[in-house]
Structure formats: C-alpha cells, structure tokens
Amino acid sequence: MKFYVTTPIYYVNDRPHIGHVYTTTIADIAARFHRLCGDDVFFLTGTDEHAAKVVDSAAEHGVTPQQWADENAKAFQDTFAKLGISNDDFIRTSQERHKVKAQQYVGELLKTGDVYLGDYEGWYDAGQEEYLPENKAKEYEFKSPFNGKPLVRKKEKNYFFRLSRYGDSLLKLLEERPEFVHPDVRRNEVRNRIREGLNDVPISRTGGSDWGIRIPGDSEHTIYVWIDALFNYLSTVDTDERRKFWPADVHLIAKDILWFHAVIWPAMLIALKRELPRQVYAHSFWISEGQKMSKSLGNFIDIEKIDQYVSNFGLDALRYFLARYGPLGINDSDFAEARFNDVYNAELADKLGNLVNRTLTMIQRYRNGVAPQASDEGLRTDAETMVAAYRERMNRLDFVGALDALWGFVVRSNQYVEESAPWKLAKDPAKARQLDGVLYNLAESVRLISVLVTPFMPTTSGAIRTQLGVGDKRGLFAEETNWGRLAAGTKIGQVAPLFPKRT
Ligand code: MSP
C-alpha cells in the first residue's frame, strides 16, 4: 500500500517554532509507522515563499526576495534535519518544478471557466494575506483576528475561482465521506459555513512585484499565495515516478488553515478533475505555560528553546511529549516546563527506562547475560491485546491512544516483575525453569516495546535493541509483533540507563 502524508508548507518569513515542529513531528510519526508496516511512503513538507511579506522583509534586509527565502527556507530544512525528520522531499514554492505546475493548473482552470477575471473589493488582512468576509470583518471590529492590526479596504481587478459552483459537491463530499475532515467538530464547522453560501474567491494579486507565479497569459497578475501554496501537494508528486502517490492520504494541518484545505482545495481539485485527498486532519494549538505563545510574554517556544529541551532531555523525549500530550484532538495543549519534566521522570525514566533496565540487569545477574528459554505464556495475552489496539489507533492517527495502550503494557510488564519477584525465584534452584520463563517474558516484552516505540522514538528504539542484543535492524510490523520472536540464547549487549532521572 502507498501512504502519502503532508504538512502545511510553512511561511518562509517565520522562524521555525514549536507549532511547525509539532505538525511535522506528527507527520514523521505517521510516516515512520507506515514504513514499519511495509507501506510505500511519501512524506512531504516544505516552505510557502510567495507571500508579500517576503518582499518587504527582503528589502529591509537589503537582499532579494529569493535570497531571503533561500536563507529562511534553510532554517526550516536545518531544523527538521536536526530533529531527525524523515521527509522524502522538501518543496519550496519558489522552485521551478512547482512554478511550472502551478501555472499549468491555473491554465487548466482558465480553460474550464473555473477561473475568470473580475473586480474585487473587500477587507484585507495584510498579515495573513487574506480577505475576510464582510460579516467576519465586522465581528472582529475591522481588526486582524491574528495580530490586531487594522484591516485595509482594498479594491483590485482580480482573477476569481468559481467556488460558488461547488457548494453542493462539497456538502455531498462531507456527507458521503465523513472522514474527509477530522475531527468531527471541524467537519461540522466547515459544513455549517458552506451552508451559509459560498462566494467566488479572488486568486490573484497585483502589486508591481515580480515575486510570485504569473497567471498564465497575464503580465500583471500573480497567483495569490494561498492558491499557489495549496498546489504544492499535487505539484510535488505530479511526475511520472511519483504520480502513484496521489491522492494524499492525509493533509496534516492545524485548525487555523482548515477552510483553505477542507473547502477551497477540494473544490479546486474537483474543478481540475483530480482525485481528492482522503483526509484533512486539523489539530488544535500548543499554548505555552498556560497562555497563548507570544514573544512579548516570553513564553514563545522558538527553535532555541526547542534546542534546549533536546539537549537537556534528548530528542526522543521531546517527540514523546509532543505526541502524547499534543493537540491532536480538539483541545489546545499546554507546553510547560514543569510538566515536561514530570512526564520525563514518570513515564520515560520510571516506566520505560526502568522496565528495560531491570529486565536486562536481571538477565545479566541471573542468566549470565543470555536470554533463557520461554516456559509459559506470561505476558502474551496482554501483549496481543495491546498490539491490536496500538495498530488500530496508529492507523487512525490516534497517537495519544496508541501511546496509552503501549504505556499500559509497559506498566503491566513492570507489575509482572513485582508479581513474579525474580529475586525470590533466583534463590530456589527448583524454580530455575520458572525464572527462565519470567525473564524470557520480560525480555520479549522489551523487544516488542522496542518495535512499537520506533515511530515515536527511533533512537530509543535502536538503543533498546542494541542493549537487548537483537540489533538495530527491524523486520516489518506484522512479523515483529508475533509473540515469541526473541530467540532463546540471545546474548544481551551492554546495559545503560536510557532516561537518567532529572531533578
Ligand atoms: N503557509 C501557510 C500554509 C500553507 S499550506 C498549503 C501557513 N503557514 S504557517 O507557517 O503559518 O504554518 C501554520 C501551521 O503551523 C499550522 O497549520 C500548524 O500546522 C502549525 N502551527 C503553527 N502554530 C501552531 C501552534 N501554536 N500549535 C500547533 N501547531 C501550530 O499557514
């Protein structure tokens, strides 16, 4: 099976922060899970570069927009590389391969009459590069809901996309394929807004700047940055080798950009007669230390802050925290230092780290570092129940649920150590076989856990496997999750704490 997952392409004018890192990490987890299952995965992220702000910032810095974009795109690329993100490509909308395709798509829409030239006047949010509908502009007292700056009244000749044609098709789509927009609350929001009626949307701008992709056959208008950006999902895979990946299996985004992804994008794809993505998954937001992140409040989790967490706790601890406590559902999540510290100690050091460490230490002490023979089914049923729940939840991108199931099993295994008290069995030679069984079951559960943490904590997974002596190489999910795969006689490696406790 193929699996194509995308993140939003990030504004190149921003510096990477926890929000960008979050969506990209979540996509990375999905990609790694599907690779583990043997799927043919394509994972795309990138930068959105044609915003007007780029021209202004470049001018302020005395460089060309392209130079400015190059420099800032690199910051995103470096950040993602440093965070071990396994994207298969990084699309930049200023790349020729994208520009050619975006023009081609607009050309097709001009031919079908889905794009036409008309007049537009409305309230424009310059920071967001978008027009607000009259009622919204009023509701926000003619100020940007994002940065509070006054909206500007703007009038221009514009190319429009005939969105008004597609209301019924979109409602039908949401009816027939409810999973198209996830979570449900977001689907309902979208449906209600479509029912209020759809206006045609302006998809071009003028402004004298060359920065942007030209509307084909027009020397003044460039394609509005949002339309240009949405095309990235298609343009990147619209080649002979990659066409097999379309449609995208999931577009991961946050709720701020739902309308573009759940309404405008599918309408354009219907107009282009292309298959629709299977899902748009709109998560909520990270806030920080209980409040909306803001530079002036000093609670902004920028890339320097992220680096600090990585050097204090390790990259995998950050990935774990993001995945387990992140805003995948409908509620916002709080990124707080004290909480991070507690989670690290309680869940990584005391639960997972402890299980691995005590299991391997006991095998060293009681069995000379060699995994013994199994003698009973010990933890098997617990493991099988957990694996089934994990798989089903991972397939639905319910990472919180999958980690709940997995950590439930870690807790269960620790409990099993207490119940079976290997230190007592070790004192009685008549119980040698029983002790073998207990140690085997624990080692097998550690092996299984090493496989299932792979998408979330790839480095930790490797470290556990090296300590256990099974090597970093993994088979596919289906075979690796068979209970009893660990060979008796496996010589364990050097044992070291995975998550040293923090104070
Ligand atoms: N360039 C557009 C997207 C075009 S996609 C065709 C854009 N860029 S952005 O840089 O503003 O990124 C927005 C995305 O960043 C959100 O949808 C989300 O994925 C992520 N996040 C930004 N802030 C966030 C939080 N505070 N919390 C979680 N994710 C957030 O919009």
PDB file of C-alpha atoms and ligand atoms in Angstrom, residues 7-12 14 17-24 47-48 76 128 226 229-233 252-257 261 283-287 293 327, ligand 1:
ATOM      1  CA  THR A   7       2.380  19.026   6.489  1.00  0.00           C
ATOM      2  CA  PRO A   8       1.444  22.612   5.735  1.00  0.00           C
ATOM      3  CA  ILE A   9       4.218  24.368   3.898  1.00  0.00           C
ATOM      4  CA  TYR A  10       5.414  26.977   6.339  1.00  0.00           C
ATOM      5  CA  TYR A  11       5.716  30.686   5.717  1.00  0.00           C
ATOM      6  CA  VAL A  12       9.299  31.293   4.920  1.00  0.00           C
ATOM      7  CA  ASP A  14       8.772  32.990  10.061  1.00  0.00           C
ATOM      8  CA  HIS A  17       8.795  27.268  16.281  1.00  0.00           C
ATOM      9  CA  ILE A  18       7.101  24.542  18.280  1.00  0.00           C
ATOM     10  CA  GLY A  19       3.928  24.686  16.155  1.00  0.00           C
ATOM     11  CA  HIS A  20       5.806  23.894  12.952  1.00  0.00           C
ATOM     12  CA  VAL A  21       7.890  21.288  14.733  1.00  0.00           C
ATOM     13  CA  TYR A  22       4.754  19.681  16.126  1.00  0.00           C
ATOM     14  CA  THR A  23       2.847  19.156  12.889  1.00  0.00           C
ATOM     15  CA  THR A  24       5.991  17.953  11.169  1.00  0.00           C
ATOM     16  CA  THR A  47       8.055  26.233   2.648  1.00  0.00           C
ATOM     17  CA  ASP A  48       5.500  28.684   1.305  1.00  0.00           C
ATOM     18  CA  PHE A  76      13.414  25.116   8.319  1.00  0.00           C
ATOM     19  CA  GLN A 128      -2.435  36.734   6.910  1.00  0.00           C
ATOM     20  CA  TRP A 226      -2.592  30.674  -0.798  1.00  0.00           C
ATOM     21  CA  ALA A 229       0.715  27.106  -1.812  1.00  0.00           C
ATOM     22  CA  LEU A 230      -2.124  24.585  -1.916  1.00  0.00           C
ATOM     23  CA  PHE A 231      -0.917  23.329  -5.278  1.00  0.00           C
ATOM     24  CA  ASN A 232       2.308  22.101  -3.655  1.00  0.00           C
ATOM     25  CA  TYR A 233       0.640  18.913  -2.510  1.00  0.00           C
ATOM     26  CA  LEU A 252      -1.996  17.326   8.480  1.00  0.00           C
ATOM     27  CA  ILE A 253      -2.700  20.931   9.426  1.00  0.00           C
ATOM     28  CA  ALA A 254      -3.937  22.963  12.395  1.00  0.00           C
ATOM     29  CA  LYS A 255      -7.401  24.452  12.662  1.00  0.00           C
ATOM     30  CA  ASP A 256      -6.186  27.913  11.567  1.00  0.00           C
ATOM     31  CA  ILE A 257      -5.992  26.867   7.938  1.00  0.00           C
ATOM     32  CA  HIS A 261      -7.793  22.784   2.986  1.00  0.00           C
ATOM     33  CA  HIS A 283      -5.382  19.567  15.045  1.00  0.00           C
ATOM     34  CA  SER A 284      -5.538  22.285  17.689  1.00  0.00           C
ATOM     35  CA  PHE A 285      -2.802  24.520  19.108  1.00  0.00           C
ATOM     36  CA  TRP A 286       0.013  24.408  21.517  1.00  0.00           C
ATOM     37  CA  ILE A 287      -0.137  27.128  24.071  1.00  0.00           C
ATOM     38  CA  MET A 293       2.514  31.798  22.817  1.00  0.00           C
ATOM     39  CA  PRO A 327      -3.255  18.917  20.448  1.00  0.00           C
TER      40      PRO A 327
HETATM   41  N1  MSP B   1       1.826  28.890   4.647  1.00  0.00           N
HETATM   42  C1  MSP B   1       0.596  28.570   5.270  1.00  0.00           C
HETATM   43  C2  MSP B   1       0.189  27.134   4.975  1.00  0.00           C
HETATM   44  C3  MSP B   1       0.066  26.766   3.531  1.00  0.00           C
HETATM   45  S1  MSP B   1      -0.295  25.078   3.343  1.00  0.00           S
HETATM   46  C4  MSP B   1      -0.713  24.897   1.732  1.00  0.00           C
HETATM   47  C5  MSP B   1       0.726  28.732   6.783  1.00  0.00           C
HETATM   48  N2  MSP B   1       1.962  28.686   7.274  1.00  0.00           N
HETATM   49  S2  MSP B   1       2.351  28.826   8.819  1.00  0.00           S
HETATM   50  O1  MSP B   1       3.785  28.923   8.841  1.00  0.00           O
HETATM   51  O2  MSP B   1       1.615  29.860   9.444  1.00  0.00           O
HETATM   52  O3  MSP B   1       2.008  27.445   9.462  1.00  0.00           O
HETATM   53  C6  MSP B   1       0.739  27.184  10.002  1.00  0.00           C
HETATM   54  C7  MSP B   1       0.781  25.796  10.587  1.00  0.00           C
HETATM   55  O4  MSP B   1       1.829  25.690  11.565  1.00  0.00           O
HETATM   56  C8  MSP B   1      -0.471  25.370  11.347  1.00  0.00           C
HETATM   57  O5  MSP B   1      -1.494  24.931  10.497  1.00  0.00           O
HETATM   58  C9  MSP B   1       0.115  24.256  12.192  1.00  0.00           C
HETATM   59  O6  MSP B   1       0.358  23.132  11.404  1.00  0.00           O
HETATM   60  C10 MSP B   1       1.429  24.846  12.622  1.00  0.00           C
HETATM   61  N3  MSP B   1       1.271  25.660  13.815  1.00  0.00           N
HETATM   62  C11 MSP B   1       1.557  26.997  13.921  1.00  0.00           C
HETATM   63  N4  MSP B   1       1.343  27.375  15.212  1.00  0.00           N
HETATM   64  C12 MSP B   1       0.908  26.328  15.947  1.00  0.00           C
HETATM   65  C13 MSP B   1       0.654  26.106  17.320  1.00  0.00           C
HETATM   66  N5  MSP B   1       0.726  27.059  18.240  1.00  0.00           N
HETATM   67  N6  MSP B   1       0.333  24.839  17.700  1.00  0.00           N
HETATM   68  C14 MSP B   1       0.297  23.800  16.819  1.00  0.00           C
HETATM   69  N7  MSP B   1       0.553  23.980  15.524  1.00  0.00           N
HETATM   70  C15 MSP B   1       0.730  25.252  15.021  1.00  0.00           C
HETATM   71  O7  MSP B   1      -0.283  28.864   7.437  1.00  0.00           O
END
